[in-house]
């Protein structure tokens, strides 16, 4: 009989926590016991899973005593508080927050890119930022053929990146505007319905916001090239779910678009979507609910002989968060490392 694993979801009531539950059931994850952990405010409520109602528990110091795997998606401060306790209890934590991503002893893993890094964990494995995951899945197959020297990326990030409440806020704001009423922001700093604004994460000293610097620093760590030049502009757009990115890649020599298309058509975690005759390329509405990152509009950069342009869309909640975490857990199980 194959082994079963006791799993705890830390942050079970959020958008990513909900997706984690769906994926565990959908992918027939070898579950023993499933424990749902959240704040005291949510404790006592129940969530349906595989035809059963599971009661949410408030996280405590003993919550991880019988747990093999912790899938954490409750924010950086929560992860910093509880994941070291989970590690001491013998659990392996896969963390969706930014708390440990740049820690030198914590692997930052995208299974399609650097699966071997997961094997070097010391109890905690970090899930990268959503935009970084989607981009690295799409560009790494090209980087393996000819190393990328520079990346210029602009993101078009949906409300889902700010959580379930932000998604609901966009719906409410949209209805208000259609009714001739003001769109009042509560979760996001500005109205997002029928609007967009640069990503509102805190600004750093170099005038890039934290979200943009995550893409710079995390991509270097995942790919294993700390000399690659990267610049990012991150924008929040009035889309409910799935992020989009316009990516410009610079190589030492020209990269034929047809060769890039051929490589990406068979790359793991990628789906090639493009029809130049119909001007049909990846869209958030098509990427929502899908595992793969949709890639298309591959073309020569007319401003640079060694430049290549890509357009991608990916489900931020799924591959950009929950699915990547579950895939890391599956990778460890396949290697008999849990």
XYZ file of C-alpha atoms in Angstrom:
338
model
C 0.000 0.000 0.000
C 1.372 3.406 -0.985
C 2.110 5.800 1.816
C -0.320 8.545 2.815
C 0.796 11.969 4.034
C -0.697 14.187 6.693
C -1.097 17.689 5.305
C -1.895 21.002 6.967
C -3.053 24.035 5.003
C -2.068 27.191 6.852
C -4.387 29.919 5.618
C -7.118 27.568 4.445
C -9.830 30.203 4.040
C -8.046 32.494 1.550
C -8.139 32.390 -2.233
C -4.958 30.306 -2.469
C -6.004 28.063 0.430
C -9.265 27.319 -1.344
C -7.363 26.491 -4.530
C -4.991 24.229 -2.605
C -7.956 22.225 -1.364
C -9.364 21.886 -4.870
C -6.004 20.758 -6.259
C -5.400 18.144 -3.557
C -8.714 16.550 -4.469
C -8.367 17.015 -8.221
C -4.845 15.536 -8.394
C -5.610 12.590 -6.080
C -2.878 13.659 -3.713
C -1.944 10.777 -1.359
C -3.622 12.275 1.673
C -3.754 10.725 5.088
C -5.112 13.383 7.398
C -5.927 16.899 6.214
C -5.835 19.708 8.753
C -7.199 23.174 7.967
C -5.563 25.976 9.926
C -6.531 29.630 10.049
C -7.027 32.517 12.468
C -9.167 32.278 15.573
C -11.780 34.297 13.710
C -12.308 31.409 11.277
C -11.930 28.591 13.794
C -14.991 26.396 14.111
C -16.256 27.035 10.604
C -16.277 24.153 8.169
C -15.145 23.661 4.568
C -16.288 20.862 2.290
C -13.584 18.577 0.939
C -14.090 15.307 -0.949
C -17.676 15.077 0.234
C -16.855 15.710 3.879
C -17.052 18.810 6.057
C -13.726 19.629 7.672
C -13.633 21.955 10.660
C -11.138 24.822 10.569
C -8.795 24.969 13.542
C -6.974 27.923 15.046
C -3.230 27.415 14.652
C -1.364 26.629 17.845
C 2.076 25.436 18.854
C 0.945 21.809 18.668
C -0.857 22.068 15.301
C 2.052 20.498 13.401
C 2.940 17.614 15.717
C 1.515 14.914 13.436
C 1.929 16.713 10.094
C 4.207 15.690 7.213
C 3.629 18.640 4.859
C 2.532 22.212 5.548
C 1.163 24.192 2.614
C 1.312 27.774 3.857
C -0.502 30.721 2.331
C -1.310 33.044 5.194
C 1.136 35.911 4.725
C 4.739 36.584 5.627
C 4.323 37.405 9.308
C 2.297 34.233 9.914
C 4.860 32.115 8.093
C 7.738 33.611 10.056
C 5.931 32.836 13.296
C 4.723 29.298 12.654
C 6.900 27.604 10.030
C 9.993 27.322 12.241
C 7.715 25.614 14.771
C 6.482 23.271 12.048
C 10.082 22.487 11.109
C 10.932 21.603 14.708
C 7.909 19.297 14.742
C 9.348 17.441 11.730
C 7.098 18.823 8.995
C 8.269 20.116 5.628
C 6.745 23.510 4.839
C 6.092 24.885 1.366
C 5.520 28.586 1.850
C 3.661 30.850 -0.533
C 4.653 34.086 1.214
C 7.744 36.196 0.621
C 9.065 35.525 4.140
C 11.849 33.077 3.232
C 12.274 33.448 -0.548
C 15.630 35.198 -0.500
C 17.009 33.381 2.543
C 20.227 31.673 1.400
C 19.318 28.391 3.123
C 15.787 28.213 1.690
C 15.276 26.831 -1.843
C 13.091 28.937 -4.155
C 11.519 26.435 -6.495
C 9.620 26.240 -9.763
C 9.450 22.500 -10.572
C 9.698 23.037 -14.348
C 12.852 25.132 -13.866
C 14.937 24.097 -10.840
C 13.437 20.943 -9.271
C 16.836 19.887 -7.931
C 16.857 22.900 -5.591
C 13.944 21.431 -3.621
C 16.098 18.494 -2.605
C 18.406 20.816 -0.631
C 15.753 22.063 1.790
C 16.219 22.322 5.544
C 12.538 22.112 6.389
C 11.206 25.076 4.421
C 10.831 25.511 0.664
C 9.691 28.857 -0.731
C 7.124 29.294 -3.476
C 8.152 32.249 -5.691
C 6.066 35.310 -6.429
C 3.250 34.641 -8.885
C 4.624 36.822 -11.682
C 8.059 35.257 -11.297
C 6.673 31.724 -11.519
C 4.734 32.446 -14.689
C 7.661 34.197 -16.361
C 10.321 31.631 -15.502
C 8.189 28.731 -16.746
C 7.908 30.512 -20.094
C 11.473 31.761 -20.559
C 13.600 29.008 -19.017
C 13.264 26.608 -21.981
C 14.730 29.358 -24.167
C 17.432 30.187 -21.609
C 18.579 26.552 -21.709
C 19.188 26.809 -25.465
C 20.795 30.257 -25.427
C 21.396 32.108 -22.152
C 19.294 35.226 -21.690
C 21.343 38.351 -21.044
C 18.574 40.836 -20.257
C 14.850 40.765 -19.455
C 12.440 43.697 -19.719
C 9.009 42.721 -18.398
C 5.764 44.579 -17.880
C 3.029 42.819 -15.933
C -0.737 43.183 -16.074
C -1.796 41.743 -12.736
C -5.350 40.752 -11.888
C -7.215 41.428 -8.675
C -6.689 37.817 -7.632
C -3.121 38.709 -6.708
C -4.516 40.759 -3.821
C -6.804 37.945 -2.638
C -10.446 36.921 -2.702
C -11.656 40.144 -1.079
C -9.990 42.237 -3.770
C -11.690 40.164 -6.459
C -15.047 40.799 -4.815
C -14.243 44.502 -4.503
C -13.752 44.802 -8.264
C -17.179 43.255 -8.833
C -18.804 45.644 -6.364
C -17.008 48.654 -7.830
C -17.976 47.678 -11.378
C -21.646 47.484 -10.434
C -21.428 50.786 -8.593
C -19.946 52.558 -11.624
C -22.590 51.063 -13.923
C -25.215 52.380 -11.498
C -23.679 55.841 -11.622
C -22.312 55.561 -8.094
C -18.736 56.124 -6.857
C -16.328 53.167 -6.755
C -15.067 53.148 -3.182
C -11.789 51.268 -2.544
C -11.378 49.376 0.713
C -9.002 46.487 0.001
C -6.949 48.104 -2.758
C -5.739 51.703 -2.372
C -7.512 53.018 -5.476
C -10.554 52.009 -7.528
C -9.598 49.173 -9.867
C -12.855 48.728 -11.783
C -12.512 50.429 -15.192
C -9.096 51.634 -14.025
C -5.508 50.498 -13.536
C -2.537 51.651 -11.505
C 1.110 50.718 -10.898
C 1.453 47.964 -8.328
C 0.867 49.349 -4.853
C 3.463 47.304 -2.968
C 5.868 49.444 -0.902
C 8.400 51.517 -2.795
C 12.100 50.750 -2.400
C 15.023 53.159 -2.382
C 15.677 52.682 -6.104
C 12.098 53.776 -6.983
C 11.057 50.242 -7.909
C 8.239 48.764 -5.839
C 8.743 45.527 -3.914
C 6.716 43.545 -6.463
C 9.075 44.624 -9.235
C 12.189 43.820 -7.226
C 10.770 40.391 -6.397
C 10.786 39.613 -10.113
C 14.389 40.814 -10.399
C 15.836 39.007 -7.383
C 13.731 35.851 -7.451
C 14.304 35.199 -11.158
C 18.069 35.400 -10.635
C 17.896 32.934 -7.745
C 15.641 30.445 -9.537
C 17.572 30.458 -12.813
C 20.881 30.496 -10.965
C 22.292 33.458 -12.874
C 22.936 36.479 -10.673
C 24.412 38.495 -13.554
C 21.298 38.474 -15.718
C 19.958 42.013 -16.149
C 16.265 42.392 -15.337
C 13.909 45.338 -15.137
C 10.204 45.115 -14.347
C 7.154 47.372 -14.318
C 4.213 45.840 -12.469
C 0.669 47.102 -12.998
C -2.641 46.145 -11.389
C -5.427 45.833 -13.993
C -9.211 45.319 -13.733
C -9.127 41.583 -14.470
C -10.524 39.169 -11.892
C -8.172 36.248 -12.348
C -4.956 35.395 -14.243
C -1.966 37.641 -14.816
C -0.474 38.708 -18.149
C 3.083 39.732 -18.971
C 4.807 41.374 -21.918
C 8.366 40.045 -21.948
C 11.338 41.264 -23.974
C 14.367 38.976 -23.958
C 17.851 39.926 -25.111
C 20.397 37.282 -26.102
C 24.043 37.412 -27.189
C 22.975 36.331 -30.677
C 19.682 36.367 -32.599
C 17.069 33.827 -31.496
C 14.884 32.759 -34.383
C 11.197 33.166 -33.441
C 10.264 29.918 -35.198
C 12.915 28.077 -33.181
C 11.552 29.646 -29.989
C 8.060 28.605 -30.991
C 9.226 25.045 -31.615
C 10.914 24.884 -28.193
C 7.960 26.322 -26.274
C 5.422 24.124 -28.067
C 6.848 21.088 -26.260
C 8.025 22.720 -23.025
C 6.693 21.442 -19.698
C 4.047 23.683 -18.169
C 3.634 25.745 -21.337
C 0.855 25.913 -23.912
C 1.537 27.740 -27.161
C -1.442 29.917 -28.102
C -1.136 32.104 -31.173
C -2.942 32.712 -34.435
C -1.492 35.717 -36.224
C -4.179 35.587 -38.935
C -6.905 36.127 -36.322
C -4.797 38.266 -33.965
C -5.545 35.647 -31.309
C -3.079 35.268 -28.469
C -3.152 34.357 -24.741
C -5.845 36.085 -22.708
C -6.620 35.961 -18.973
C -10.073 34.576 -19.673
C -8.474 31.574 -21.399
C -5.746 31.101 -18.771
C -8.114 31.129 -15.789
C -8.415 27.673 -14.270
C -5.612 26.224 -16.393
C -2.409 24.644 -15.136
C -0.214 25.711 -18.043
C 1.234 29.134 -18.764
C -0.126 30.332 -22.113
C 2.568 31.773 -24.378
C 2.199 33.473 -27.732
C 2.854 36.465 -29.981
C 6.467 35.365 -30.274
C 8.243 37.805 -32.550
C 11.558 39.412 -33.413
C 12.223 42.664 -31.572
C 12.436 45.218 -34.386
C 14.559 47.510 -32.184
C 17.310 44.977 -31.436
C 18.717 42.150 -33.592
C 19.172 39.885 -30.555
C 15.788 40.645 -29.003
C 12.741 38.395 -28.774
C 9.224 39.382 -27.666
C 6.763 37.118 -25.819
C 3.268 37.592 -24.440
C 2.119 35.260 -21.644
C -0.937 34.688 -19.449
C -1.199 32.420 -16.424
C -3.587 31.723 -13.593
C -2.101 33.549 -10.616
C -4.006 31.529 -8.020
C -3.299 28.210 -9.695
C 0.173 27.925 -11.271
C 1.210 31.252 -9.783
C 0.594 29.983 -6.256
C -1.313 26.838 -5.229
C -0.405 24.484 -8.063
C 3.300 25.291 -7.834
C 3.215 24.451 -4.111
C 1.413 21.136 -4.673
C 3.835 20.248 -7.475
C 6.757 20.824 -5.097
C 5.150 18.460 -2.584
C 4.600 15.865 -5.319
C 8.226 16.251 -6.359
C 9.434 15.498 -2.824
C 7.125 12.491 -2.561
C 8.353 11.142 -5.908
C 11.923 11.374 -4.608
C 10.909 9.690 -1.317
C 12.134 12.732 0.597
C 9.154 13.006 2.938
